[in-house]
mmCIF file of C-alpha atoms in Angstrom:
data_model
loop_
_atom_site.group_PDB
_atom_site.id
_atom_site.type_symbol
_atom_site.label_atom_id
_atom_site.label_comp_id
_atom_site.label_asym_id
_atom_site.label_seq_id
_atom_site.Cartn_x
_atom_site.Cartn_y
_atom_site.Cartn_z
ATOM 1 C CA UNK J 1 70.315 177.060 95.316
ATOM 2 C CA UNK J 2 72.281 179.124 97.803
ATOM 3 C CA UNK J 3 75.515 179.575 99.659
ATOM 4 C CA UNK J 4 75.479 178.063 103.063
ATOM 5 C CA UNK J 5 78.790 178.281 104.865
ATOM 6 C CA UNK J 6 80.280 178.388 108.616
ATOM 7 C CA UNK J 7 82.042 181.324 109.277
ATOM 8 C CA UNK J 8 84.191 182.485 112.330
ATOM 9 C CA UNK J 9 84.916 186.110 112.915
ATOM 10 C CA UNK J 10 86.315 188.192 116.332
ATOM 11 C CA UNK J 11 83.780 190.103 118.688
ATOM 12 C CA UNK J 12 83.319 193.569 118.637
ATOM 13 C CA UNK J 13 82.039 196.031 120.783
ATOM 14 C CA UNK J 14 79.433 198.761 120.219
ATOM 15 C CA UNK J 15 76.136 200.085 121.640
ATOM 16 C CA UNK J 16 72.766 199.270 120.406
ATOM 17 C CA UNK J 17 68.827 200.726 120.791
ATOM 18 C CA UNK J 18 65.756 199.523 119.155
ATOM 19 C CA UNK J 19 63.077 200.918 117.023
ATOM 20 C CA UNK J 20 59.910 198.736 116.737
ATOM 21 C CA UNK J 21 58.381 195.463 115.205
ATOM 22 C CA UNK J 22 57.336 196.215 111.902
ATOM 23 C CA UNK J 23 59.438 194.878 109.084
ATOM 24 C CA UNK J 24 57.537 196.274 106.035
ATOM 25 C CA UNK J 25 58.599 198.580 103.663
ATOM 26 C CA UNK J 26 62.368 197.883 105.135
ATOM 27 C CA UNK J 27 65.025 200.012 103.379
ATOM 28 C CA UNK J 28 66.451 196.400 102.091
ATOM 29 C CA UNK J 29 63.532 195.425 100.182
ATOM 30 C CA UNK J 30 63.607 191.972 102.062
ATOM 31 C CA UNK J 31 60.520 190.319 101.609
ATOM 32 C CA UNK J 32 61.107 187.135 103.871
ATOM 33 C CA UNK J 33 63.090 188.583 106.856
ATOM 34 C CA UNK J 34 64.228 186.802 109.412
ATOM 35 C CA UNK J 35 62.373 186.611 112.776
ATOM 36 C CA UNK J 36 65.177 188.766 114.656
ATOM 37 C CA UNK J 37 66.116 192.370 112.705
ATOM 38 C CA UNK J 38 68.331 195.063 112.543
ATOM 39 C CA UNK J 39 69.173 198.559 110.993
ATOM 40 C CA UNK J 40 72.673 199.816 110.584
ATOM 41 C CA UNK J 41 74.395 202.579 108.951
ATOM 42 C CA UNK J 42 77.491 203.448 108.183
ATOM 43 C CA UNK J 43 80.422 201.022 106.898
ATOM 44 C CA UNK J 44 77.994 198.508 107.848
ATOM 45 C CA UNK J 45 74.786 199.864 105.648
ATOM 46 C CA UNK J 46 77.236 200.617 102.355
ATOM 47 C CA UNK J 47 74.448 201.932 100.328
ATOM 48 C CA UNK J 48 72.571 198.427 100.789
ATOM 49 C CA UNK J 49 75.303 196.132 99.923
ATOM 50 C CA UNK J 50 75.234 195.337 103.449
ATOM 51 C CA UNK J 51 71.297 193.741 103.487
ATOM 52 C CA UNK J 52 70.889 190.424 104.665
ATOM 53 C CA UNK J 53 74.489 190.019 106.325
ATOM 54 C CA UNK J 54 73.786 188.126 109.963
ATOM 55 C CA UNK J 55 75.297 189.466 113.287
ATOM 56 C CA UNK J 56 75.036 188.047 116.774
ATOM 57 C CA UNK J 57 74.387 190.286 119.297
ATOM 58 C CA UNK J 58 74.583 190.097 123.358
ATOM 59 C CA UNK J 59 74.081 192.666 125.965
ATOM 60 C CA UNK J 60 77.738 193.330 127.863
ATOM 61 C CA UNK J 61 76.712 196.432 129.885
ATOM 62 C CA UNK J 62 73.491 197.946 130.278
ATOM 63 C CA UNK J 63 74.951 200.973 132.012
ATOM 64 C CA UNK J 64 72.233 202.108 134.117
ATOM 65 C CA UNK J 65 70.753 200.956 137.699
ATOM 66 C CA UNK J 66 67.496 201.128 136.209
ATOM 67 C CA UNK J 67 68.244 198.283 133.388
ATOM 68 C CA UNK J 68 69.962 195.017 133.158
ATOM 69 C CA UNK J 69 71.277 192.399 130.614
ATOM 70 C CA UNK J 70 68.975 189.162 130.761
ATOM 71 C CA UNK J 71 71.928 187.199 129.952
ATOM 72 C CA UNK J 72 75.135 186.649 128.008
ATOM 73 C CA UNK J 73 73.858 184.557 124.960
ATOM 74 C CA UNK J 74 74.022 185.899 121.704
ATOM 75 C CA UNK J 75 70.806 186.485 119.474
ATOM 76 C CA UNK J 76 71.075 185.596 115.345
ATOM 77 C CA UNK J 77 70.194 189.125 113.700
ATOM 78 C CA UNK J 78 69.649 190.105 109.865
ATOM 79 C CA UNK J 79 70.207 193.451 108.554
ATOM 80 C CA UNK J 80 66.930 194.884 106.766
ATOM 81 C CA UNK J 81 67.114 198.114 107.370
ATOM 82 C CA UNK J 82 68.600 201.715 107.378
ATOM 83 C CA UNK J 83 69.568 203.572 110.237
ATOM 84 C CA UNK J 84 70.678 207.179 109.192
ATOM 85 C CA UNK J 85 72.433 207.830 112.780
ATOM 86 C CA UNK J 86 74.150 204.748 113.287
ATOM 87 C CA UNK J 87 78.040 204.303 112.686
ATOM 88 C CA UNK J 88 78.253 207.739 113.121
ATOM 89 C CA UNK J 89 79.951 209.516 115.282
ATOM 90 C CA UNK J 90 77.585 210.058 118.704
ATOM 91 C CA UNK J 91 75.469 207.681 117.373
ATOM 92 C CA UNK J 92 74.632 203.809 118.075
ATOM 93 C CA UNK J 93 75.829 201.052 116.138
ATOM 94 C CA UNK J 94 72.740 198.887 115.305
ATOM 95 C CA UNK J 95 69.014 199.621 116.251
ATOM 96 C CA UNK J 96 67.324 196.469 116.569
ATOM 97 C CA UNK J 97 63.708 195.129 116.385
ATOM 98 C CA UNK J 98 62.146 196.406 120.213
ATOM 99 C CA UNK J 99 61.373 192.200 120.183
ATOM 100 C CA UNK J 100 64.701 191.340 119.521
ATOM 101 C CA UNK J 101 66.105 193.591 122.359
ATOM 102 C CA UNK J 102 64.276 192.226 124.689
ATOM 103 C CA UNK J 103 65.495 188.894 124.778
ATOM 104 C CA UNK J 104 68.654 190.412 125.849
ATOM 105 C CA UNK J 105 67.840 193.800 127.912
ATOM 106 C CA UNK J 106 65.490 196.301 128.906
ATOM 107 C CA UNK J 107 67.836 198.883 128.148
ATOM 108 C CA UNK J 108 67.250 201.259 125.648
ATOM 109 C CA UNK J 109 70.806 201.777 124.434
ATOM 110 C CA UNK J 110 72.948 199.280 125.619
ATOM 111 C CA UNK J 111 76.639 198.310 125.328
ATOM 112 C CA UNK J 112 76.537 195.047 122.992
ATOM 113 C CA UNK J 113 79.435 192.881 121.472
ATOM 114 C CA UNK J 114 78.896 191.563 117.817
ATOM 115 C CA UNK J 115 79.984 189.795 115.351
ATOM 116 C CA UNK J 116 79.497 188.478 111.887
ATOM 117 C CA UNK J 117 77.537 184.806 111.584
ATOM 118 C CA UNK J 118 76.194 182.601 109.531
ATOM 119 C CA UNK J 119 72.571 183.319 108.612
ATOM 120 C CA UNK J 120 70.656 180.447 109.561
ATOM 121 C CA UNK J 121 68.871 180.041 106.663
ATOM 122 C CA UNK J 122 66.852 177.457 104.667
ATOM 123 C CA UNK J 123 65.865 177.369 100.947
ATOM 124 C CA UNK J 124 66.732 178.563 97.747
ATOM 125 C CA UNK J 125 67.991 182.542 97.224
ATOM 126 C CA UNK J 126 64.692 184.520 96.552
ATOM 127 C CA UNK J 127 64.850 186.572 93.267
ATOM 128 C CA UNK J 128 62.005 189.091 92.516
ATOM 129 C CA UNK J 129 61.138 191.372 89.484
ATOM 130 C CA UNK J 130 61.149 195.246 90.516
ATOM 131 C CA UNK J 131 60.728 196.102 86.671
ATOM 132 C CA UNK J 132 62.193 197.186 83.728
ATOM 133 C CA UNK J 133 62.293 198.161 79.898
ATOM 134 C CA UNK J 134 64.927 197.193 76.921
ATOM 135 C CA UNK J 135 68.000 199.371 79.062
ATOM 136 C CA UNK J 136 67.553 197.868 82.287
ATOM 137 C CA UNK J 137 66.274 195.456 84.744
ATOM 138 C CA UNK J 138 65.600 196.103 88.666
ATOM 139 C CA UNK J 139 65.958 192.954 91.327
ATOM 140 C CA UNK J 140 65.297 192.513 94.981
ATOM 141 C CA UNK J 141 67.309 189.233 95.700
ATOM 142 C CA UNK J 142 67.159 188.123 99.505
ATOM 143 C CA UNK J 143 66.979 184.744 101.608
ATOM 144 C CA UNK J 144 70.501 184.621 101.009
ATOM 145 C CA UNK J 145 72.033 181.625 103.069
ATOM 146 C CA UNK J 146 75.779 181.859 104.322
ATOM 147 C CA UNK J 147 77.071 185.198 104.667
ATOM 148 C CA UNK J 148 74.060 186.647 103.734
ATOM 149 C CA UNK J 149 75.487 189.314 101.676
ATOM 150 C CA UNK J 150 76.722 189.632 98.164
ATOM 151 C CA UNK J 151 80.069 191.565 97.634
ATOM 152 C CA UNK J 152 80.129 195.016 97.840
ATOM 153 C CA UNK J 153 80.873 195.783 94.134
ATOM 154 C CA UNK J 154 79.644 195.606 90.983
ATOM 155 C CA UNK J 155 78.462 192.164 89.095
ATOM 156 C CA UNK J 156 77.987 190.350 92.317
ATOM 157 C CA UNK J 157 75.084 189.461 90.249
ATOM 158 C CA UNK J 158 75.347 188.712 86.777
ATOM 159 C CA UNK J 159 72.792 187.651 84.191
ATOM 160 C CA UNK J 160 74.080 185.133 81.473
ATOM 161 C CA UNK J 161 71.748 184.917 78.439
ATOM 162 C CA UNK J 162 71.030 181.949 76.417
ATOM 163 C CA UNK J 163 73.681 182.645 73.874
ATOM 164 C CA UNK J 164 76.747 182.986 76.855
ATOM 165 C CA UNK J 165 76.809 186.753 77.003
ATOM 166 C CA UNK J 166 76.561 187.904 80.631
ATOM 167 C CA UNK J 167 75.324 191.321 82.412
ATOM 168 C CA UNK J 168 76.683 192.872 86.129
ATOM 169 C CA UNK J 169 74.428 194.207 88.329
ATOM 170 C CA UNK J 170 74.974 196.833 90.988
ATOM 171 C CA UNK J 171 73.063 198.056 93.802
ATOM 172 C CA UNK J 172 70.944 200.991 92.423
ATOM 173 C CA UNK J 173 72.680 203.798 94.673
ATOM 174 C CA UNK J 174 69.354 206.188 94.569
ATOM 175 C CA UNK J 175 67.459 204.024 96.242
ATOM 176 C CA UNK J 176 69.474 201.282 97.610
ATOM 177 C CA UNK J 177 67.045 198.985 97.820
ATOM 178 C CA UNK J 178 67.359 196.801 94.612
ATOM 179 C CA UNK J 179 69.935 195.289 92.187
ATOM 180 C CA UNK J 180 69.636 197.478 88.823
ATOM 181 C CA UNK J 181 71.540 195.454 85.720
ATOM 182 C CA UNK J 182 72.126 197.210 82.856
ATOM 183 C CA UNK J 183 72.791 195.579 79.787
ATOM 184 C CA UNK J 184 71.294 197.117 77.005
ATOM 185 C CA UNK J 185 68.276 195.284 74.760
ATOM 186 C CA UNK J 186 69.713 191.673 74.737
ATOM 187 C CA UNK J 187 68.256 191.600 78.203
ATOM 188 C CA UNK J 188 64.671 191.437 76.923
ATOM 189 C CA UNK J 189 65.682 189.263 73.882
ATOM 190 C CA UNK J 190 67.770 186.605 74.562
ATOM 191 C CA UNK J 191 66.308 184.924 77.435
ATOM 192 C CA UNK J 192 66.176 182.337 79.027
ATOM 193 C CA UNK J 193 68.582 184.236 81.623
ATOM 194 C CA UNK J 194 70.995 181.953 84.176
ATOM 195 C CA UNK J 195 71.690 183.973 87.377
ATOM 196 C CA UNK J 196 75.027 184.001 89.257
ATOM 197 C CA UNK J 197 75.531 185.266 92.459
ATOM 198 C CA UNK J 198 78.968 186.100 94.358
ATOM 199 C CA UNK J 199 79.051 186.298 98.441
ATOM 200 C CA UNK J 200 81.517 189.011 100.462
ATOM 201 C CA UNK J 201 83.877 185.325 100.617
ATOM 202 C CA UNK J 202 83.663 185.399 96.787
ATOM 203 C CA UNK J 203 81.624 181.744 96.503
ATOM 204 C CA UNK J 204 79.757 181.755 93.568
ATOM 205 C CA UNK J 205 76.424 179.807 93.162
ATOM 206 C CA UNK J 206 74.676 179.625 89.726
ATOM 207 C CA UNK J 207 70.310 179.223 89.756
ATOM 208 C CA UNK J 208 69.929 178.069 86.164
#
């Protein structure tokens, strides 16, 4: 199961730097990341409600004699990780994989327009125990077709129990890394547990 979608939104302009290759340990807890990566911060980042949303990016300016944009086609991105300095004031507005930058420029900050895409991606929604005991359960969820993101609230994941009663899920805001539901003991002991999820468009898919 999974949500995909076409989606049409207006470019933006920002700037943009890059950071490495190495998508372990991201700050999204995305186990299956997409080829082409991103960090963000800001509005953008929202405590991790913003992992797995797709952007394309192209260069616009590089800005120095020394640099140049390769061209003016756009590069599919997915946001893994955190970037404390960007979408803040002085700072840039993504910093992408060093790979993914250079299929567009050998800058290292560049002026970029972006905009939100469809995530090309294939599959079913990836759900994976984190842990838990009778007062809670912890989820990283990712491969999320569509938008790519889940709504930036609570219970845009819910667990519904065998016997109809259902449990919200928010993004666990010390970490930010993983869904943390909270519904008391009937978690552990009414199970088998149906899983809805709600995208930033409010679609709904059920995995049952």
């Amino acid at each position: 199961v999974n949500m995909n979608m076409n989606m049409i939104t207006a470019w933006e302009t920002g700037t943009a730097k890059h950071y490495g290759n190495d998508p372990n340990g991201n700050a999204c807890g995305n186990k299956e990341p997409m080829n082409d990566y991103l960090a963000t911060g800001g509005d953008q980042w929202d405590y991790g409600y913003g992992c797995g949303a797709c952007y394309e990016i192209r260069c616009k300016n590089p800005g120095h004699n020394d640099c140049w944009c390769y061209h003016n086609n756009p590069v599919t991105v997915q946001l893994i990780n955190k970037c404390s300095e960007c979408r803040n004031p002085g700072g840039p507005d993504f910093d992408l994989k060093t790979a993914t930058r250079d299929k567009i420029t050998n800058c290292d900050v560049v002026e970029i327009e972006w905009q939100r895409t469809t995530c090309p991606i294939n599959g079913n929604i990836k759900v994976e125990w984190k842990g838990g005991n009778h007062h809670w359960v912890g989820l990283y969820v990712y491969n999320v077709g569509g938008r790519g993101k889940l709504i930036d609230r609570n219970n845009a994941i819910q667990l519904i129990s065998k016997s109809g009663e259902w449990f919200g899920c928010e993004r666990d805001l010390a970490s930010e890394n993983y869904w943390l539901c909270n519904g008391g003991s009937a978690l552990w002991d009414d199970y088998p547990y149906d899983i809805k999820f709600i995208d930033d468009q409010w679609k709904e898919v059920i995995g049952y």
